[in-house]
Coordinates of C-alpha atoms in Angstrom, one line a residue:
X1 CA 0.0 0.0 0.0
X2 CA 2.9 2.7 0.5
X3 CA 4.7 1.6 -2.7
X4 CA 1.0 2.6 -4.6
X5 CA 0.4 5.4 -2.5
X6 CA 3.8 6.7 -3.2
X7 CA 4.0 5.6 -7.6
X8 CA 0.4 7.4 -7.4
X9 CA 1.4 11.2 -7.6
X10 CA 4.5 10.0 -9.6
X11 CA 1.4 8.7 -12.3
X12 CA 0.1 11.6 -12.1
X13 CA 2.6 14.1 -12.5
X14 CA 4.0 12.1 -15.6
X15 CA -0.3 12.3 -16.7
X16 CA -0.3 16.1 -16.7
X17 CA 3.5 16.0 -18.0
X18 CA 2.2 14.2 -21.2
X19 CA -0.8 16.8 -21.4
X20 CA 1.5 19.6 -21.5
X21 CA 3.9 18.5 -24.3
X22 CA 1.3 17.6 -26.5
X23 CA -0.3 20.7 -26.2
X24 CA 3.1 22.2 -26.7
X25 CA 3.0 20.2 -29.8
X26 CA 0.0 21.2 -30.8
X27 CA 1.0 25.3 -30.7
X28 CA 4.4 24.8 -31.7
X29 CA 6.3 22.9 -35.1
X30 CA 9.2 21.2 -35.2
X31 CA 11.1 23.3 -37.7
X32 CA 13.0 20.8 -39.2
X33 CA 9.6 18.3 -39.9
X34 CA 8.2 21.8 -41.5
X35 CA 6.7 19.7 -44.6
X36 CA 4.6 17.6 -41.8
X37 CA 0.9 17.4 -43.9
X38 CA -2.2 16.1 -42.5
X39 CA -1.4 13.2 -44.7
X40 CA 1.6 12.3 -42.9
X41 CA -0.2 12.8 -39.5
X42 CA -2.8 10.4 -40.1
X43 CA 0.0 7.9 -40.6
X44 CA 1.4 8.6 -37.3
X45 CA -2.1 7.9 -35.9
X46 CA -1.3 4.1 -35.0
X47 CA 2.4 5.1 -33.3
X48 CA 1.1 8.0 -30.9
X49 CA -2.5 8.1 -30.1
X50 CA -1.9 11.6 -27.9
X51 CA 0.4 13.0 -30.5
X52 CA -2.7 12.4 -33.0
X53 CA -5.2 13.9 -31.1
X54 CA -3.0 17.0 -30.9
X55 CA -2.3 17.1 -34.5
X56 CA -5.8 16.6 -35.8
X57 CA -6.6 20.1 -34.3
X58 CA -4.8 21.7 -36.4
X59 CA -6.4 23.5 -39.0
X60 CA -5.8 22.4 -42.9
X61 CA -3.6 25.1 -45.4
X62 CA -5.4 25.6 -48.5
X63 CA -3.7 24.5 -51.4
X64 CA -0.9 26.3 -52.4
X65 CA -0.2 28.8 -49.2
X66 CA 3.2 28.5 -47.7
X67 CA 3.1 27.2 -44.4
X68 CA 4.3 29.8 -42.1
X69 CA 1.8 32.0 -43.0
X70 CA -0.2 31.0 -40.4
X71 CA 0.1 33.0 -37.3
X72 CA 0.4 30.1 -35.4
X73 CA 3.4 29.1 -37.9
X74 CA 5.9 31.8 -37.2
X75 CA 7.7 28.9 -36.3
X76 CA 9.7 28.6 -39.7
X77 CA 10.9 31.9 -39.4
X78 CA 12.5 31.3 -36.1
X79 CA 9.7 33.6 -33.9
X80 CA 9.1 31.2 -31.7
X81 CA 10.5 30.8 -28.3
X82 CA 11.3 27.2 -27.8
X83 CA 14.7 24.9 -28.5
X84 CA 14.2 23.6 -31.9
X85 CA 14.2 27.2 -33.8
X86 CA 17.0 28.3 -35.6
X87 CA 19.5 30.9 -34.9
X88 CA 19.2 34.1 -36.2
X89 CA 22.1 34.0 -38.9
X90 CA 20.5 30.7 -40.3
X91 CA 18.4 30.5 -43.9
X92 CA 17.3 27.7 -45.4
X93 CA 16.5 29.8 -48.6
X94 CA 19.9 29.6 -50.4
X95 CA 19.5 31.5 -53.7
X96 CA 18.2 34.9 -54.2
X97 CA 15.1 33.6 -55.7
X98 CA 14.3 31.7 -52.3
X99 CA 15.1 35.0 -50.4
X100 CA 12.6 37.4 -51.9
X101 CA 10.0 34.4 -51.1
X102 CA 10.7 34.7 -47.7
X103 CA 10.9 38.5 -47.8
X104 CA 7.2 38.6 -48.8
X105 CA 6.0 35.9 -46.7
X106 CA 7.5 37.5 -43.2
X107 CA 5.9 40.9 -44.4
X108 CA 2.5 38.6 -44.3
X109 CA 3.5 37.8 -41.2
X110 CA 4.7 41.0 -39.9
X111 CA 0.8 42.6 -40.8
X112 CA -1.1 39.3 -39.6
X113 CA 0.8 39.7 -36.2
X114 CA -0.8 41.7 -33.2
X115 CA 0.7 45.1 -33.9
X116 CA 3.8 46.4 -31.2
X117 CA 3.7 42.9 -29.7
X118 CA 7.3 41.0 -29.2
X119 CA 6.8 38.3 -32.5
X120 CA 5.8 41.0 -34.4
X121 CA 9.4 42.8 -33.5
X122 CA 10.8 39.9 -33.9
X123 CA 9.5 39.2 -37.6
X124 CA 11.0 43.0 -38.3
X125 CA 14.2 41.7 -37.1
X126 CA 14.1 38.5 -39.1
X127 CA 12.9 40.7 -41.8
X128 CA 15.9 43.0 -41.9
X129 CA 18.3 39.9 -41.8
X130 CA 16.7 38.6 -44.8
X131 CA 17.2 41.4 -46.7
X132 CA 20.5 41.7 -45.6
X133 CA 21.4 38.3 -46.7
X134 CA 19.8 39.3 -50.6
X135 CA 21.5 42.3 -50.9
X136 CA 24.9 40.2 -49.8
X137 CA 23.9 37.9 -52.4
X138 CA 22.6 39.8 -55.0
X139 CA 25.2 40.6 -57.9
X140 CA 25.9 44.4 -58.2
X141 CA 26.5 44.1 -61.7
X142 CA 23.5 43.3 -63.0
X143 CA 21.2 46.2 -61.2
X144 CA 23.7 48.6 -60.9
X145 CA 25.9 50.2 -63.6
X146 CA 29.6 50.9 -62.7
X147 CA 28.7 54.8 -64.0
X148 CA 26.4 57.2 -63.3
X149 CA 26.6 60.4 -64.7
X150 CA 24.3 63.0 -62.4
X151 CA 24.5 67.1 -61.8
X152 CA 27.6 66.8 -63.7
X153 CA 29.4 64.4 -61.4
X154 CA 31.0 61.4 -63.2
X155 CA 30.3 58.5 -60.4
X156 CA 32.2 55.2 -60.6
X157 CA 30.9 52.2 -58.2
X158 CA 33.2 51.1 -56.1
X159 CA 34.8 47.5 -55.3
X160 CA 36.3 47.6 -52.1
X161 CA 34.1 46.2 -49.1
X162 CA 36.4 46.3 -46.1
X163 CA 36.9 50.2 -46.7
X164 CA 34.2 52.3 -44.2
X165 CA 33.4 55.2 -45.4
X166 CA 30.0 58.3 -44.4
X167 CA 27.4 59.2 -47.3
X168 CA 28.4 62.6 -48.3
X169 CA 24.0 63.0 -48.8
X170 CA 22.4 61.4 -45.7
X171 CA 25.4 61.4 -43.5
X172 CA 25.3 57.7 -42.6
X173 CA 28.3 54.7 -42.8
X174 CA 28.3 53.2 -46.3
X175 CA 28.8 49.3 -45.2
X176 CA 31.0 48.0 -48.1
X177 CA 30.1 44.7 -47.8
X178 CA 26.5 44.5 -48.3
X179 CA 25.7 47.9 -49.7
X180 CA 26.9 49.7 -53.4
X181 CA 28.3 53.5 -53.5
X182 CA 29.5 55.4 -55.5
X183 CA 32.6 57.9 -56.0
X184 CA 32.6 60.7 -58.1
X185 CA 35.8 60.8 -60.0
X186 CA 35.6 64.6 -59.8
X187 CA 35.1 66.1 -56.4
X188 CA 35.3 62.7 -54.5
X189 CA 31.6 63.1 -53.6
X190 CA 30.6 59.7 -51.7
X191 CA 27.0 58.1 -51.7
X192 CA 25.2 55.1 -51.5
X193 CA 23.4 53.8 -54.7
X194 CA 20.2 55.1 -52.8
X195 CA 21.4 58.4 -52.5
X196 CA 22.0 59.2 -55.9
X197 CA 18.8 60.4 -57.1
X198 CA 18.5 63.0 -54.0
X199 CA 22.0 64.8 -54.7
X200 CA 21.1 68.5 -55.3
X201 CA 24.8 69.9 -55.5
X202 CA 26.7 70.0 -58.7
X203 CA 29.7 68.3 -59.2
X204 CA 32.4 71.1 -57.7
X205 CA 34.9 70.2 -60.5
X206 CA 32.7 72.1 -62.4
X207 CA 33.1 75.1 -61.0
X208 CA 36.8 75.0 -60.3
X209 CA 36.8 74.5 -64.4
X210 CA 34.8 77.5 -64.9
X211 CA 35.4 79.9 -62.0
X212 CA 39.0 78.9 -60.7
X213 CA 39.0 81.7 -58.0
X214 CA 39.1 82.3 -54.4
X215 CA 36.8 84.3 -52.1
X216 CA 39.2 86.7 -50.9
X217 CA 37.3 88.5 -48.3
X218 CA 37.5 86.8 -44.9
X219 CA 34.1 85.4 -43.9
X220 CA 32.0 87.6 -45.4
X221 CA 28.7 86.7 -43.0
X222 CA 25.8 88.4 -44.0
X223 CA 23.5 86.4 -41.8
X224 CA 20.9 84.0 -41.3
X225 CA 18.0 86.4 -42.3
X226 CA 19.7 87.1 -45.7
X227 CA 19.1 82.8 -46.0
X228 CA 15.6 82.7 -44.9
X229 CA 16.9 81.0 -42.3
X230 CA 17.6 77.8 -43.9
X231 CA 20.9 75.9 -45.0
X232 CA 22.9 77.6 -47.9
X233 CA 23.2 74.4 -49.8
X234 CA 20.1 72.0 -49.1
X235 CA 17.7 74.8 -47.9
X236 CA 16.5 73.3 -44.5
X237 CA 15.1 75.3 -41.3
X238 CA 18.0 76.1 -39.3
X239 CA 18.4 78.5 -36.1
X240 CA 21.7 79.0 -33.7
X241 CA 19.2 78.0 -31.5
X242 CA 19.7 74.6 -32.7
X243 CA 15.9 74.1 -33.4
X244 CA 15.1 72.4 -35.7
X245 CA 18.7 72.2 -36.7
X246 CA 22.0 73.6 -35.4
X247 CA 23.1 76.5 -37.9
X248 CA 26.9 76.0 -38.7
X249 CA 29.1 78.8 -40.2
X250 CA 31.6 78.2 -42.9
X251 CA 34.7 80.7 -42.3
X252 CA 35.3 80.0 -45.9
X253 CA 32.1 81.6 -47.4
X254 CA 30.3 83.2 -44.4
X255 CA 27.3 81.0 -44.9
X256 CA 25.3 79.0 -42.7
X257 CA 24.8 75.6 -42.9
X258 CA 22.9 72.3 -41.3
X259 CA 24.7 69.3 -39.6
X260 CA 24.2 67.4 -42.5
X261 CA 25.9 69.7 -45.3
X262 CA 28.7 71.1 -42.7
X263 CA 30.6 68.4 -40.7
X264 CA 33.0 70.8 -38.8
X265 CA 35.7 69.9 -41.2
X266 CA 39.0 72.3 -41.0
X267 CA 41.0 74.0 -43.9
X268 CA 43.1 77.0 -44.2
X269 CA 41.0 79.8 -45.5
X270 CA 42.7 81.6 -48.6
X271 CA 42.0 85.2 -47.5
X272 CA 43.5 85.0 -44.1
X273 CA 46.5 83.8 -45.7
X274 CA 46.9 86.3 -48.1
X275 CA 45.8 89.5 -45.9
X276 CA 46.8 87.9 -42.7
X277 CA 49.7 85.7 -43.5
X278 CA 47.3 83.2 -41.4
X279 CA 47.5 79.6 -41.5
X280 CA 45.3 78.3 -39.0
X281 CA 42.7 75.7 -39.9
X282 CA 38.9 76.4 -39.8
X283 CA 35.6 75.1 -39.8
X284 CA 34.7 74.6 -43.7
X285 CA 31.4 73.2 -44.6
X286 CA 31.5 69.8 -47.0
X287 CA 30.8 72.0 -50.3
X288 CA 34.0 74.2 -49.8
X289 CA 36.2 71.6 -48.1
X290 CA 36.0 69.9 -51.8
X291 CA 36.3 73.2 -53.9
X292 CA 39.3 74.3 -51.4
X293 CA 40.9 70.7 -51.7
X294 CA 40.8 70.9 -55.6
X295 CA 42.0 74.6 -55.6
X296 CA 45.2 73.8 -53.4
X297 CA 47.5 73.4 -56.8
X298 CA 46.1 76.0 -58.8
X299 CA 48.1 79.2 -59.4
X300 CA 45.2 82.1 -59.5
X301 CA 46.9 84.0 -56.3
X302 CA 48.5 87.1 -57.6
X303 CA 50.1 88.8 -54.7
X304 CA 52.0 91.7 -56.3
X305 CA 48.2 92.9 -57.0
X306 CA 46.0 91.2 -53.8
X307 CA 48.8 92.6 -51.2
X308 CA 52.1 94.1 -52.4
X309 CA 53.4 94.6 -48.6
X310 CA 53.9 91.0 -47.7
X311 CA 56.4 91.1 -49.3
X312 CA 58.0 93.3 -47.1
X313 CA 56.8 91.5 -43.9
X314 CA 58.1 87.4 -45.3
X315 CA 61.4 87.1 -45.9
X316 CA 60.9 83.6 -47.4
X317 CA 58.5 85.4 -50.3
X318 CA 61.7 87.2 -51.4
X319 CA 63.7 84.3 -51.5
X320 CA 61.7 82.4 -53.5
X321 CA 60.4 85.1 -55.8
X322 CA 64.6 85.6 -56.8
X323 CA 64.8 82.1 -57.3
X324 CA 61.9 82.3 -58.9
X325 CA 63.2 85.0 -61.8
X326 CA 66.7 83.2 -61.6
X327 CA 65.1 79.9 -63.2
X328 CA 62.9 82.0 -65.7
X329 CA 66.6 83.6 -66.9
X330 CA 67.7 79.6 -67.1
X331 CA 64.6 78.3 -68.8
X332 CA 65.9 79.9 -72.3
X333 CA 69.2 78.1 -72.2
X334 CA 67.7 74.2 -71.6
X335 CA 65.0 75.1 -74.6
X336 CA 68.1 75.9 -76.9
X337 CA 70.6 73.0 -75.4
X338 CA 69.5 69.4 -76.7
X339 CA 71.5 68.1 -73.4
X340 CA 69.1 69.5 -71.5
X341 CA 66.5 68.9 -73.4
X342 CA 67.6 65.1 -73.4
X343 CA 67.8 65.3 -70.0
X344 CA 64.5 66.7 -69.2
X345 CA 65.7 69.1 -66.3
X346 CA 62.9 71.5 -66.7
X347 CA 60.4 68.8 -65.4
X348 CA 62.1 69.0 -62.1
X349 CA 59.2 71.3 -61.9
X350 CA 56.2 69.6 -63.5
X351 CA 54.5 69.6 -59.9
X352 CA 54.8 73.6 -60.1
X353 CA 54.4 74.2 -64.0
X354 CA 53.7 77.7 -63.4
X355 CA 57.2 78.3 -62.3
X356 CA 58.6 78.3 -65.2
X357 CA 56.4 80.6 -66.8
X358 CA 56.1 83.6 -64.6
X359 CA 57.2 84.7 -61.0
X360 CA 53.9 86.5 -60.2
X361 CA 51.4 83.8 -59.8
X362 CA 51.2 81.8 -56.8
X363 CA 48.9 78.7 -55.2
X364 CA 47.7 78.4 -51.6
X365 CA 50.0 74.8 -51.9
X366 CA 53.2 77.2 -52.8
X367 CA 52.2 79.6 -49.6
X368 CA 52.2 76.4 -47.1
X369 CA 55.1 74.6 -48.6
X370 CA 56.8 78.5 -48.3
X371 CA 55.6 78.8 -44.4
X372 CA 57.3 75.4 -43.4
X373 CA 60.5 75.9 -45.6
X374 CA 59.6 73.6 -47.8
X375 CA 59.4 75.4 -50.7
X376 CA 62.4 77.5 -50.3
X377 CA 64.6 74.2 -49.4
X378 CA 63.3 72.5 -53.0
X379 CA 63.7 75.5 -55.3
X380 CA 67.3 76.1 -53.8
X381 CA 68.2 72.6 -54.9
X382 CA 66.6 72.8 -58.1
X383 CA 68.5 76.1 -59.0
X384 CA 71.8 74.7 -58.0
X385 CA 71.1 71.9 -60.5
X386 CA 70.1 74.3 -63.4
X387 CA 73.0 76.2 -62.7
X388 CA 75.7 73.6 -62.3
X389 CA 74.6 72.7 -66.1
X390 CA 74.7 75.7 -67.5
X391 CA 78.0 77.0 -66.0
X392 CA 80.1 73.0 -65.6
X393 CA 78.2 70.3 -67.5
X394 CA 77.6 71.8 -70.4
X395 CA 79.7 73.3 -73.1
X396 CA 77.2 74.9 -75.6
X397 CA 75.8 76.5 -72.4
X398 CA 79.2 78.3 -71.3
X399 CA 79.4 79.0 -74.8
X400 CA 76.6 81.4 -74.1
X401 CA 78.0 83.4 -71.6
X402 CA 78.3 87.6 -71.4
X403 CA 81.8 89.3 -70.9
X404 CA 81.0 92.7 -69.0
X405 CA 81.4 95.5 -71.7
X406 CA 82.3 98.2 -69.1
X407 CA 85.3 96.6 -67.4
X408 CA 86.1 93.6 -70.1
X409 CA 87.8 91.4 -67.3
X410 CA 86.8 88.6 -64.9
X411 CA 84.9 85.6 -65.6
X412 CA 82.2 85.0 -67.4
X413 CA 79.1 86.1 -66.8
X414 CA 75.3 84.5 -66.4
X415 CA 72.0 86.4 -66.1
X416 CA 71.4 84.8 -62.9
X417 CA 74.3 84.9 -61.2
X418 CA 73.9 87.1 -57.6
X419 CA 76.6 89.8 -58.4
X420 CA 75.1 90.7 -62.2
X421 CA 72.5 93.4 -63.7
X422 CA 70.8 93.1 -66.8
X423 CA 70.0 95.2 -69.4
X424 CA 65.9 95.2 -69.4
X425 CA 66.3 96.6 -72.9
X426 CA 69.1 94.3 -75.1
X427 CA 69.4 91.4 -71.9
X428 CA 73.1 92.5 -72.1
X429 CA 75.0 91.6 -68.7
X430 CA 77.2 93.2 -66.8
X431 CA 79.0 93.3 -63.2
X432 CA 76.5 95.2 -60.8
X433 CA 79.2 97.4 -59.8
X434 CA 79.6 98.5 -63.1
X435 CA 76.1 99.0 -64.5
X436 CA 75.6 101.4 -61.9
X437 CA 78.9 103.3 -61.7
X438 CA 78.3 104.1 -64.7
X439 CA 75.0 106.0 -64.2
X440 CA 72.9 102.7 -65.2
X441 CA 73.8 103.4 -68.8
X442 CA 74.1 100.1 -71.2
X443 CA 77.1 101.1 -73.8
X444 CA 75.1 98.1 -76.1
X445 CA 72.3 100.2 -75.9
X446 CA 74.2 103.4 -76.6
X447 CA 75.6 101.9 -79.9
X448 CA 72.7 100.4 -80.9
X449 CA 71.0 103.9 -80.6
X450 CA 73.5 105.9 -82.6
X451 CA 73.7 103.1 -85.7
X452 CA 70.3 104.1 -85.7
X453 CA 70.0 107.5 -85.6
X454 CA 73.1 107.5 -88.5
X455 CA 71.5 105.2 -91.0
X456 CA 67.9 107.5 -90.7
X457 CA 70.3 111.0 -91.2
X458 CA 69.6 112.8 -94.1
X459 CA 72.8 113.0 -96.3
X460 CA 74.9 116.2 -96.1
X461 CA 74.7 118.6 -99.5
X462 CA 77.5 118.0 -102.2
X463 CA 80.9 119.0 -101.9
X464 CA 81.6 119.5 -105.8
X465 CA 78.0 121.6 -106.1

């Protein structure tokens, strides 16, 4: 009687055990016996009499209808909270094909399930994996061309994956490995393939083609009220209240601008460096960060004209503006010496072209390499190499030589040698001390002048008359 009395609660708690897995049954699919059919239960029916009676409630699918569209079938997508569903990083669906079936059946799911309720956040979840894992699978090539051609940018979609880069339009990380962007080959503008479309800017290249020229006045701020109070470039509502948006100012332009078009990104500012002689980097908005970054190299700075007195205030100016002039005097000797010419000396300078054709015009690039030493340090070493061509290497160069006219003695002489002046009028050459001791007069000139003035004299009347 104890043994019974005890095995009788055991009985029944292994009763209500049974009770509770086959309900659990009943609500819940094995997910890897997903293809289970009423068919298949009915043959089950002599192997499991309580499993039976659980799977006989279930209601039929209609022909046709994918099985987890039933809300009591969010099984197969993993919704379920029990130890056979799969992991979140699983799909069955191996092809792209299979994908965008399941897409569409978990948005059925997603509007069949109680709104704001947990399986319903979890179907978004498994929703946003799913499209993940297309657009991962999906072949770029054959829904996106590799160039798009929009507001004058020239865009080229990119191949490297592991490389994180921000959306120049909506300001977010471009994930390399699962999304497409584009590059414009121009400006470097940078977008997702979704962006494209809602670019309003044109391409800045453009305008450096057109317009190559600096705002020279430094931050010219006109206020927010001359903007309507919105963002200089995309137009939206902005304040220095920061509502709706913060209001940024570009020291470039003077203009305001919203988080989204002005990242706090720092250049030098042009017209503090010429005025100023200022070098400070300052808070640029994306638009003229690019324009500034493709104007670095260009020569459109005269600063004879903008401000004649810094050359009186830089020391390194005047350095380099004599070496300057010294290799414009040189360039007409390596265009007549096929040595030279052989050698290619004058593209010592191909990263400054413009220094071979004047001494006047000057990039923002030149004024930063001058303000570290830089430049100074370079063009020193490229004028000692002109020089030790023309006046050692090179025997056609010596050739062309001057011999001072006034004194007739010492060595010979080169336009751009330190202790020479040259005649501005017949680019004769003489000793400095010379040229002026002799009240700046050129004797070359001189002659010149009275062969002249003899061969345009009228003859004198006839002796024999």
């Amino acid at each position: 009687m104890l043994i019974s009395a005890f095995l009788l609660p055991c009985r029944w708690d292994a009763m209500e055990y049974d009770e509770k897995l086959a309900r659990f049954r009943q609500a819940h699919l094995n997910p890897f016996n997903k293809e289970i059919g009423p068919r298949q239960h009915e043959q089950r029916a002599s192997e499991e009499t309580s499993e039976v009676a659980s799977e006989e409630a279930l209601p039929e699918l209609p022909p046709g209808e994918p099985e987890f569209c039933c809300t009591e079938r969010v099984m197969d997508l993993g919704l379920s909270e029990d130890h056979f569903s799969r992991p979140v990083g699983l799909f069955l669906a191996s092809d792209i094909q299979q994908l965008r079936q399941a897409i569409e059946e978990c948005k059925q799911v997603i509007l069949e399930l109680p709104e704001h309720s947990e399986k319903q956040k979890d179907a978004v979840v498994r929703l946003i994996h799913l499209r993940l894992k297309l657009q991962e699978l999906k072949d770029p090539n054959e829904d996106e061309p590799n160039i798009r051609v929009l507001l004058e940018h020239r865009f080229y979609k990119e191949k490297s994956k592991s490389v994180k880069q921000t959306c120049d339009k909506c300001n977010t990380i471009i994930w390399g490995l699962i999304q497409t962007w584009y590059t414009c080959t121009g400006c470097y503008y940078r977008c997702h393939s979704k962006c494209l479309n809602l670019i309003s800017k044109p391409c800045v290249r453009s305008k450096v083609s057109h317009q190559a020229e600096y705002e020279l006045n430094i931050c010219p701020e006109t206020g927010l009220d001359s903007q309507d109070y919105r963002c200089a470039e995309c137009r939206a509502p902005i304040s220095l209240r920061g509502v709706p948006s913060e209001a940024r100012q570009c020291d470039y332009t003077g203009q305001y601008y919203c988080s989204h078009c002005h990242w706090n990104d720092l250049a030098v500012i042009p017209a503090r460096v010429v005025h100023n002689w200022d070098f400070e980097p300052r808070k640029v908005s994306r638009c003229s960060m690019r324009y500034l970054a493709l104007m670095v190299s260009r020569p459109v700075l005269r600063l004879r004209e903008i401000n004649p007195l810094l050359f009186n205030y830089v020391e390194e100016l005047v350095e380099i503006r004599k070496l300057r002039q010294d290799i414009l005097l040189m360039k007409p000797y390596f265009i007549t010496c096929k040595e030279a010419m052989e050698a290619r000396l004058l593209l010592q300078l191909q990263d400054r072209q413009h220094f071979v054709e004047n001494d006047e015009m000057y990039s923002i690039q030149d004024l930063l390499d001058a303000h570290t030493g830089r430049l100074g340090c370079s063009l020193t070493e490229t004028h000692t190499l002109f020089a030790k061509h023309i006046k050692l290497d090179c025997e056609r160069c010596q050739a062309k030589g001057f011999v001072c006219e006034l004194c007739r003695e010492g060595d010979v002489l080169f336009p751009f040698d330190s202790h020479t002046s040259v005649c501005t009028e017949c680019s004769a050459v003489f000793h400095r001390d010379c040229y002026y001791d002799n009240s700046t007069t050129c004797p070359k000139c001189a002659r010149l002048t009275l062969r002249k003035q003899s061969l345009f004299q009228e003859p004198g009347p006839d002796v024999d008359a």
